[in-house]
Amino acid sequence: MGRWEPGARERMAAAALELYAERGFEQTTAADIAERAGVTERTFFRHFADKREVLFDGTSAFERTVLDGIAAAPPDASPLEAAVAGMRAVVPLLEQERGREFAARRAAIIAANTSLYERELLKMATLGLAGAQALRDRGAPEAAARLAAETAVTVFRVAFARWLGDGRGTGLDKCIRNAFADLRKLVAAPAQ
Amino acid sequence: MGRWEPGARERMAAAALELYAERGFEQTTAADIAERAGVTERTFFRHFADKREVLFDGTSAFERTVLDGIAAAPPDASPLEAAVAGMRAVVPLLEQERGREFAARRAAIIAANTSLYERELLKMATLGLAGAQALRDRGAPEAAARLAAETAVTVFRVAFARWLGDGRGTGLDKCIRNAFADLRKLVAAPAQ
């Protein structure tokens, strides 16, 4: 097998998710993943630091996309609108590039393992802090920046869960816009 | 030393925070904490499963207080108002019982250690899910429950950070009410 394996990375990611779902994350080794993907173990470690990295491979692209999305929001967007625009910017990455099936499998594996779930929470918390900085960089006042960034992450997390749980195939972008609209209603809601 | 040591638990908690701040969490042992608090190691382990538990000792009381606060919110409170009322219910626990100094020291230790920080994030995520259930139990619609609970946790986290960072001694309850008011403004904000 040559050094250049078209699709090897994607095959390894798919194989890893299959194996984690079948046997559990703890019970799967890098060698198992390599074998299932039809590559050598050395190839696996050329692409991923360890078996956990397969699940968090997209973290830096995800964060960069959100931050670029915040920076690219219209200058007159409010801090919360800019933060939500940043979260919406990841839709192509998650929906078109990797797909809902991949996201659902990944989420199920993460939910079943506390240390993976903690890592995922850390990723989102880090994103909230970075998003707050991106909002400050575009002039958001201090009191608004962190709250807007964290709220946008919350809207995204709720929308993401709805996207995965939705039986009618509602797109992720629509789920984010719906959750944001729901937040507006919640905040505006008078007493029931 | 008798079996009943008045204040021993509090002394151990204070000693642990001192030592974690002085030497770092990893470098401190249960024996060190017991010695500093003037109790035996056996006494330490009668109170805490391990040295990490000293920092998360209040978790179940914290969660129970939030859930009781949600249940006790006025029947006509909106889901988000009820969720925020739940978060406000913990103020006596954090501010009067343990105090801002304790909270600030604890937060600094947790921020310095990734595995402690992940544990703290897990605690808040778990609280968000439990809060959503408490809101459903009082009749909140599904679309509102999770979003309201998670948003209230977000408001609380931002308020808590402001409380610790505030040099003017603003109380925690006031910080929560201010952050909630800021959220209303953020959501209502037209383009800048």
Tab-separated table of C-alpha atoms in Angstrom:
chain	number	residue	atom	x	y	z
A	1	MET	CA	0.000	0.000	0.000
A	2	GLY	CA	1.461	3.323	-1.076
A	3	ARG	CA	1.989	6.354	1.085
A	4	TRP	CA	-0.871	8.104	-0.650
A	5	GLU	CA	-4.131	6.305	0.107
A	6	PRO	CA	-7.103	8.145	-1.300
A	7	GLY	CA	-9.944	8.027	1.191
A	8	ALA	CA	-7.915	6.166	3.809
A	9	ARG	CA	-8.639	8.761	6.457
A	10	GLU	CA	-12.367	8.631	5.806
A	11	ARG	CA	-12.308	4.819	5.742
A	12	MET	CA	-10.530	4.771	9.113
A	13	ALA	CA	-13.036	7.208	10.602
A	14	ALA	CA	-15.956	5.106	9.356
A	15	ALA	CA	-14.329	1.880	10.554
A	16	ALA	CA	-13.660	3.375	13.987
A	17	LEU	CA	-17.284	4.452	14.426
A	18	GLU	CA	-18.507	1.009	13.387
A	19	LEU	CA	-16.203	-0.715	15.833
A	20	TYR	CA	-16.936	1.660	18.729
A	21	ALA	CA	-20.648	1.034	18.173
A	22	GLU	CA	-20.200	-2.751	17.916
A	23	ARG	CA	-17.706	-3.385	20.710
A	24	GLY	CA	-17.528	-0.180	22.694
A	25	PHE	CA	-14.806	2.443	22.620
A	26	GLU	CA	-12.697	0.886	25.351
A	27	GLN	CA	-12.685	-2.530	23.704
A	28	THR	CA	-11.493	-1.264	20.321
A	29	THR	CA	-7.791	-0.893	19.472
A	30	ALA	CA	-6.051	1.144	16.799
A	31	ALA	CA	-5.015	-2.170	15.218
A	32	ASP	CA	-8.687	-3.208	14.987
A	33	ILE	CA	-9.545	0.040	13.222
A	34	ALA	CA	-6.655	-0.254	10.800
A	35	GLU	CA	-7.612	-3.823	9.957
A	36	ARG	CA	-11.265	-2.955	9.362
A	37	ALA	CA	-10.241	-0.025	7.144
A	38	GLY	CA	-7.758	-2.144	5.203
A	39	VAL	CA	-4.705	-0.100	6.159
A	40	THR	CA	-1.649	-0.791	8.292
A	41	GLU	CA	-1.472	0.269	11.923
A	42	ARG	CA	1.376	2.581	10.905
A	43	THR	CA	-0.978	4.324	8.494
A	44	PHE	CA	-3.472	4.764	11.307
A	45	PHE	CA	-0.883	6.477	13.478
A	46	ARG	CA	0.255	8.641	10.577
A	47	HIS	CA	-3.264	10.132	10.587
A	48	PHE	CA	-4.325	10.006	14.243
A	49	ALA	CA	-2.461	10.389	17.536
A	50	ASP	CA	-4.706	7.770	19.169
A	51	LYS	CA	-8.120	6.158	18.854
A	52	ARG	CA	-9.792	9.045	20.683
A	53	GLU	CA	-8.521	11.514	18.080
A	54	VAL	CA	-10.652	9.838	15.431
A	55	LEU	CA	-13.704	11.231	17.213
A	56	PHE	CA	-12.244	14.719	17.746
A	57	ASP	CA	-10.456	14.992	14.435
A	58	GLY	CA	-12.639	17.872	13.249
A	59	THR	CA	-12.324	19.990	16.415
A	60	SER	CA	-9.906	22.600	15.135
A	61	ALA	CA	-11.653	22.985	11.760
A	62	PHE	CA	-14.955	23.281	13.657
A	63	GLU	CA	-13.642	26.032	15.921
A	64	ARG	CA	-11.912	27.893	13.106
A	65	THR	CA	-15.113	27.813	11.053
A	66	VAL	CA	-17.166	29.240	13.936
A	67	LEU	CA	-14.653	32.025	14.582
A	68	ASP	CA	-14.428	32.899	10.877
A	69	GLY	CA	-18.226	32.914	10.769
A	70	ILE	CA	-18.374	35.371	13.668
A	71	ALA	CA	-15.797	37.621	12.018
A	72	ALA	CA	-17.675	37.478	8.705
A	73	ALA	CA	-21.094	38.343	10.185
A	74	PRO	CA	-22.490	41.665	8.903
A	75	PRO	CA	-20.982	44.617	10.776
A	76	ASP	CA	-24.421	45.635	12.005
A	77	ALA	CA	-25.257	42.203	13.443
A	78	SER	CA	-25.804	42.221	17.207
A	79	PRO	CA	-23.342	40.182	19.324
A	80	LEU	CA	-25.814	37.318	19.705
A	81	GLU	CA	-26.694	37.356	16.010
A	82	ALA	CA	-23.005	37.280	15.101
A	83	ALA	CA	-22.397	34.420	17.527
A	84	VAL	CA	-25.301	32.429	16.087
A	85	ALA	CA	-24.053	33.180	12.561
A	86	GLY	CA	-20.751	31.636	13.655
A	87	MET	CA	-22.492	28.448	14.777
A	88	ARG	CA	-24.503	28.315	11.548
A	89	ALA	CA	-21.255	28.491	9.586
A	90	VAL	CA	-20.410	24.900	10.626
A	91	VAL	CA	-23.472	23.441	8.933
A	92	PRO	CA	-21.684	22.544	5.669
A	93	LEU	CA	-18.919	20.856	7.665
A	94	LEU	CA	-21.299	18.731	9.720
A	95	GLU	CA	-24.175	18.172	7.341
A	96	GLN	CA	-22.712	18.020	3.853
A	97	GLU	CA	-19.153	16.939	4.526
A	98	ARG	CA	-19.640	14.301	7.198
A	99	GLY	CA	-23.374	13.835	7.292
A	100	ARG	CA	-26.091	13.302	9.865
A	101	GLU	CA	-25.497	9.559	10.085
A	102	PHE	CA	-21.864	10.132	11.061
A	103	ALA	CA	-22.861	12.793	13.603
A	104	ALA	CA	-25.518	10.525	15.136
A	105	ARG	CA	-23.156	7.587	15.472
A	106	ARG	CA	-20.448	9.775	16.922
A	107	ALA	CA	-22.875	11.340	19.417
A	108	ALA	CA	-24.110	7.925	20.584
A	109	ILE	CA	-20.550	6.716	21.182
A	110	ILE	CA	-19.653	9.876	23.084
A	111	ALA	CA	-22.792	9.729	25.217
A	112	ALA	CA	-21.904	6.165	26.248
A	113	ASN	CA	-18.449	7.041	27.605
A	114	THR	CA	-17.952	9.599	30.374
A	115	SER	CA	-14.410	10.554	29.451
A	116	LEU	CA	-15.394	11.127	25.807
A	117	TYR	CA	-18.423	13.125	26.920
A	118	GLU	CA	-16.227	15.274	29.172
A	119	ARG	CA	-13.874	15.864	26.271
A	120	GLU	CA	-16.811	16.943	24.094
A	121	LEU	CA	-18.010	19.335	26.812
A	122	LEU	CA	-14.513	20.767	27.090
A	123	LYS	CA	-14.471	21.319	23.332
A	124	MET	CA	-17.725	23.284	23.501
A	125	ALA	CA	-16.603	25.280	26.571
A	126	THR	CA	-13.367	26.185	24.809
A	127	LEU	CA	-15.388	27.224	21.784
A	128	GLY	CA	-17.517	29.498	23.983
A	129	LEU	CA	-14.443	31.288	25.311
A	130	ALA	CA	-12.906	31.635	21.843
A	131	GLY	CA	-16.229	32.869	20.468
A	132	ALA	CA	-16.388	35.525	23.204
A	133	GLN	CA	-12.955	36.755	22.118
A	134	ALA	CA	-14.046	36.847	18.468
A	135	LEU	CA	-17.023	38.983	19.514
A	136	ARG	CA	-14.784	41.352	21.499
A	137	ASP	CA	-12.575	41.598	18.431
A	138	ARG	CA	-15.536	42.932	16.480
A	139	GLY	CA	-16.358	45.449	19.165
A	140	ALA	CA	-18.875	43.673	21.383
A	141	PRO	CA	-18.923	45.096	24.900
A	142	GLU	CA	-17.497	42.878	27.634
A	143	ALA	CA	-20.869	42.243	29.302
A	144	ALA	CA	-22.306	41.008	26.004
A	145	ALA	CA	-19.386	39.033	24.579
A	146	ARG	CA	-19.196	36.033	26.869
A	147	LEU	CA	-22.935	35.765	27.414
A	148	ALA	CA	-23.653	35.967	23.665
A	149	ALA	CA	-21.001	33.390	22.790
A	150	GLU	CA	-22.094	30.945	25.494
A	151	THR	CA	-25.746	31.411	24.602
A	152	ALA	CA	-25.029	30.714	20.917
A	153	VAL	CA	-23.209	27.516	21.908
A	154	THR	CA	-26.233	26.544	24.010
A	155	VAL	CA	-28.587	27.220	21.096
A	156	PHE	CA	-26.318	25.121	18.885
A	157	ARG	CA	-26.156	22.200	21.331
A	158	VAL	CA	-29.920	22.097	21.685
A	159	ALA	CA	-30.363	22.421	17.901
A	160	PHE	CA	-27.790	19.696	17.281
A	161	ALA	CA	-29.623	17.291	19.607
A	162	ARG	CA	-32.895	18.092	17.838
A	163	TRP	CA	-31.272	17.553	14.447
A	164	LEU	CA	-30.104	14.092	15.463
A	165	GLY	CA	-33.394	13.227	17.110
A	166	ASP	CA	-35.607	14.598	14.374
A	167	GLY	CA	-37.424	11.951	12.372
A	168	ARG	CA	-38.598	14.320	9.658
A	169	GLY	CA	-35.168	15.151	8.281
A	170	THR	CA	-35.157	18.824	9.240
A	171	GLY	CA	-31.778	20.259	8.240
A	172	LEU	CA	-29.271	21.393	10.844
A	173	ASP	CA	-29.389	25.019	9.754
A	174	LYS	CA	-33.166	25.048	10.119
A	175	CYS	CA	-32.812	23.427	13.578
A	176	ILE	CA	-30.401	26.197	14.650
A	177	ARG	CA	-32.721	28.926	13.350
A	178	ASN	CA	-35.690	27.273	15.059
A	179	ALA	CA	-33.856	26.972	18.371
A	180	PHE	CA	-32.810	30.615	18.153
A	181	ALA	CA	-36.414	31.598	17.442
A	182	ASP	CA	-37.476	29.469	20.437
A	183	LEU	CA	-34.956	31.301	22.612
A	184	ARG	CA	-36.418	34.630	21.539
A	185	LYS	CA	-39.863	33.368	22.505
A	186	LEU	CA	-38.633	31.975	25.833
A	187	VAL	CA	-36.983	35.234	26.771
A	188	ALA	CA	-39.935	37.323	25.669
A	189	ALA	CA	-42.468	34.962	27.279
A	190	PRO	CA	-44.682	36.634	29.800
A	191	ALA	CA	-45.820	34.498	32.669
A	192	GLN	CA	-47.704	31.439	31.348
B	1	MET	CA	-9.748	12.200	68.642
B	2	GLY	CA	-13.349	11.159	69.045
B	3	ARG	CA	-15.667	9.961	66.321
B	4	TRP	CA	-17.530	13.231	66.418
B	5	GLU	CA	-15.278	16.044	65.295
B	6	PRO	CA	-17.158	19.308	65.101
B	7	GLY	CA	-16.036	21.255	62.062
B	8	ALA	CA	-13.658	18.526	60.886
B	9	ARG	CA	-15.263	18.344	57.468
B	10	GLU	CA	-15.001	22.098	56.971
B	11	ARG	CA	-11.401	22.093	58.222
B	12	MET	CA	-10.509	19.383	55.742
B	13	ALA	CA	-12.173	21.261	52.895
B	14	ALA	CA	-10.296	24.442	53.788
B	15	ALA	CA	-6.999	22.560	54.205
B	16	ALA	CA	-7.471	20.842	50.825
B	17	LEU	CA	-8.047	24.138	49.021
B	18	GLU	CA	-4.978	25.663	50.669
B	19	LEU	CA	-2.803	22.731	49.672
B	20	TYR	CA	-4.138	22.500	46.116
B	21	ALA	CA	-3.378	26.197	45.701
B	22	GLU	CA	0.099	25.902	47.242
B	23	ARG	CA	1.319	22.664	45.645
B	24	GLY	CA	-1.159	21.878	42.923
B	25	PHE	CA	-3.919	19.267	42.989
B	26	GLU	CA	-1.790	16.428	41.625
B	27	GLN	CA	0.950	16.983	44.187
B	28	THR	CA	-1.348	16.870	47.207
B	29	THR	CA	-2.272	13.627	48.956
B	30	ALA	CA	-5.153	12.761	51.255
B	31	ALA	CA	-2.561	12.314	54.026
B	32	ASP	CA	-1.336	15.888	53.466
B	33	ILE	CA	-4.873	17.208	53.785
B	34	ALA	CA	-5.575	15.208	56.943
B	35	GLU	CA	-2.340	16.418	58.513
B	36	ARG	CA	-3.036	20.071	57.697
B	37	ALA	CA	-6.574	19.762	59.089
B	38	GLY	CA	-5.350	18.028	62.239
B	39	VAL	CA	-7.284	14.807	61.675
B	40	THR	CA	-6.254	11.253	60.871
B	41	GLU	CA	-6.192	9.930	57.323
B	42	ARG	CA	-8.929	7.517	58.371
B	43	THR	CA	-11.097	10.478	59.306
B	44	PHE	CA	-10.465	11.974	55.880
B	45	PHE	CA	-11.664	8.822	54.165
B	46	ARG	CA	-14.690	8.626	56.447
B	47	HIS	CA	-15.784	11.936	54.921
B	48	PHE	CA	-14.496	11.833	51.337
B	49	ALA	CA	-14.044	9.015	48.817
B	50	ASP	CA	-10.889	10.669	47.457
B	51	LYS	CA	-9.143	14.016	47.227
B	52	ARG	CA	-11.201	15.014	44.178
B	53	GLU	CA	-14.420	14.590	46.141
B	54	VAL	CA	-13.431	17.459	48.428
B	55	LEU	CA	-13.964	19.791	45.468
B	56	PHE	CA	-17.248	18.196	44.358
B	57	ASP	CA	-18.644	17.544	47.777
B	58	GLY	CA	-21.539	19.942	47.301
B	59	THR	CA	-22.646	18.647	43.894
B	60	SER	CA	-25.715	16.701	44.945
B	61	ALA	CA	-26.916	19.409	47.353
B	62	PHE	CA	-26.363	21.953	44.572
B	63	GLU	CA	-28.423	19.983	42.060
B	64	ARG	CA	-31.176	19.176	44.538
B	65	THR	CA	-31.436	22.856	45.458
B	66	VAL	CA	-31.766	23.904	41.805
B	67	LEU	CA	-34.423	21.279	41.106
B	68	ASP	CA	-36.369	22.198	44.242
B	69	GLY	CA	-36.090	25.849	43.204
B	70	ILE	CA	-37.558	25.058	39.787
B	71	ALA	CA	-40.396	23.093	41.346
B	72	ALA	CA	-41.089	25.904	43.828
B	73	ALA	CA	-41.187	28.685	41.215
B	74	PRO	CA	-44.597	30.391	40.923
B	75	PRO	CA	-46.971	28.349	38.776
B	76	ASP	CA	-47.288	31.226	36.321
B	77	ALA	CA	-43.522	31.619	35.833
B	78	SER	CA	-42.396	30.964	32.261
B	79	PRO	CA	-40.036	27.987	31.707
B	80	LEU	CA	-36.998	30.246	31.520
B	81	GLU	CA	-38.046	32.222	34.588
B	82	ALA	CA	-38.560	28.995	36.519
B	83	ALA	CA	-35.165	27.711	35.398
B	84	VAL	CA	-33.458	30.940	36.448
B	85	ALA	CA	-35.318	30.820	39.777
B	86	GLY	CA	-33.805	27.369	40.246
B	87	MET	CA	-30.300	28.718	39.705
B	88	ARG	CA	-30.962	31.620	42.065
B	89	ALA	CA	-31.976	29.146	44.748
B	90	VAL	CA	-28.355	28.063	45.174
B	91	VAL	CA	-27.197	31.524	46.245
B	92	PRO	CA	-27.468	30.834	50.004
B	93	LEU	CA	-25.506	27.613	49.557
B	94	LEU	CA	-22.668	29.272	47.642
B	95	GLU	CA	-22.592	32.738	49.124
B	96	GLN	CA	-23.635	32.419	52.739
B	97	GLU	CA	-22.704	28.843	53.547
B	98	ARG	CA	-19.347	28.513	51.790
B	99	GLY	CA	-18.556	32.041	50.745
B	100	ARG	CA	-17.062	33.832	47.774
B	101	GLU	CA	-13.481	33.235	48.907
B	102	PHE	CA	-14.046	29.479	48.948
B	103	ALA	CA	-15.729	29.613	45.530
B	104	ALA	CA	-12.900	31.689	44.058
B	105	ARG	CA	-10.197	29.360	45.355
B	106	ARG	CA	-12.094	26.315	44.184
B	107	ALA	CA	-12.625	27.840	40.720
B	108	ALA	CA	-8.924	28.675	40.360
B	109	ILE	CA	-7.902	25.119	41.251
B	110	ILE	CA	-10.423	23.641	38.831
B	111	ALA	CA	-9.374	25.980	36.015
B	112	ALA	CA	-5.761	24.851	36.451
B	113	ASN	CA	-6.473	21.151	35.974
B	114	THR	CA	-8.129	19.803	32.828
B	115	SER	CA	-9.610	16.697	34.415
B	116	LEU	CA	-11.158	18.753	37.237
B	117	TYR	CA	-12.473	21.265	34.718
B	118	GLU	CA	-14.029	18.465	32.666
B	119	ARG	CA	-15.657	17.124	35.808
B	120	GLU	CA	-17.092	20.558	36.555
B	121	LEU	CA	-18.446	20.846	33.013
B	122	LEU	CA	-20.014	17.418	33.358
B	123	LYS	CA	-21.668	18.530	36.594
B	124	MET	CA	-23.218	21.542	34.854
B	125	ALA	CA	-24.285	19.518	31.803
B	126	THR	CA	-25.946	16.967	34.067
B	127	LEU	CA	-27.661	19.807	35.878
B	128	GLY	CA	-28.972	21.139	32.546
B	129	LEU	CA	-30.555	17.780	31.700
B	130	ALA	CA	-32.044	17.386	35.188
B	131	GLY	CA	-33.335	20.963	35.047
B	132	ALA	CA	-35.037	20.236	31.715
B	133	GLN	CA	-36.809	17.286	33.327
B	134	ALA	CA	-37.908	19.447	36.275
B	135	LEU	CA	-39.369	21.931	33.787
B	136	ARG	CA	-41.230	19.176	31.918
B	137	ASP	CA	-42.564	18.006	35.272
B	138	ARG	CA	-44.154	21.396	35.742
B	139	GLY	CA	-45.690	21.319	32.289
B	140	ALA	CA	-43.119	23.068	30.101
B	141	PRO	CA	-43.424	22.004	26.464
B	142	GLU	CA	-40.618	19.816	25.110
B	143	ALA	CA	-39.232	22.524	22.801
B	144	ALA	CA	-38.913	24.935	25.722
B	145	ALA	CA	-37.712	22.622	28.489
B	146	ARG	CA	-34.181	21.760	27.415
B	147	LEU	CA	-33.455	25.159	25.896
B	148	ALA	CA	-34.697	26.989	29.004
B	149	ALA	CA	-32.739	24.776	31.381
B	150	GLU	CA	-29.514	25.007	29.375
B	151	THR	CA	-29.915	28.750	28.950
B	152	ALA	CA	-30.400	29.211	32.698
B	153	VAL	CA	-27.224	27.217	33.340
B	154	THR	CA	-25.416	29.455	30.847
B	155	VAL	CA	-26.727	32.586	32.579
B	156	PHE	CA	-25.587	31.140	35.893
B	157	ARG	CA	-22.087	30.254	34.631
B	158	VAL	CA	-21.574	33.727	33.234
B	159	ALA	CA	-22.959	35.313	36.413
B	160	PHE	CA	-20.776	33.099	38.590
B	161	ALA	CA	-17.634	34.147	36.685
B	162	ARG	CA	-18.650	37.786	37.052
B	163	TRP	CA	-19.286	37.304	40.782
B	164	LEU	CA	-15.790	35.915	41.281
B	165	GLY	CA	-14.191	38.559	39.074
B	166	ASP	CA	-16.138	41.475	40.466
B	167	GLY	CA	-14.060	43.836	42.546
B	168	ARG	CA	-17.015	45.793	43.920
B	169	GLY	CA	-18.483	42.953	45.912
B	170	THR	CA	-21.689	42.590	43.925
B	171	GLY	CA	-23.652	39.672	45.377
B	172	LEU	CA	-24.186	36.458	43.425
B	173	ASP	CA	-27.951	36.878	43.257
B	174	LYS	CA	-27.530	40.336	41.791
B	175	CYS	CA	-24.995	38.959	39.279
B	176	ILE	CA	-27.524	36.314	38.169
B	177	ARG	CA	-30.297	38.883	37.822
B	178	ASN	CA	-27.966	41.204	35.892
B	179	ALA	CA	-26.854	38.432	33.538
B	180	PHE	CA	-30.477	37.465	32.923
B	181	ALA	CA	-31.311	41.099	32.187
B	182	ASP	CA	-28.309	41.216	29.827
B	183	LEU	CA	-29.624	38.138	28.038
B	184	ARG	CA	-32.995	39.820	27.538
B	185	LYS	CA	-31.207	42.808	26.042
B	186	LEU	CA	-29.004	40.641	23.830
B	187	VAL	CA	-31.954	38.739	22.473
B	188	ALA	CA	-34.010	41.860	21.924
B	189	ALA	CA	-31.063	43.799	20.463
B	190	PRO	CA	-31.695	45.109	17.007
B	191	ALA	CA	-28.710	45.374	14.739
B	192	GLN	CA	-26.035	47.576	16.330
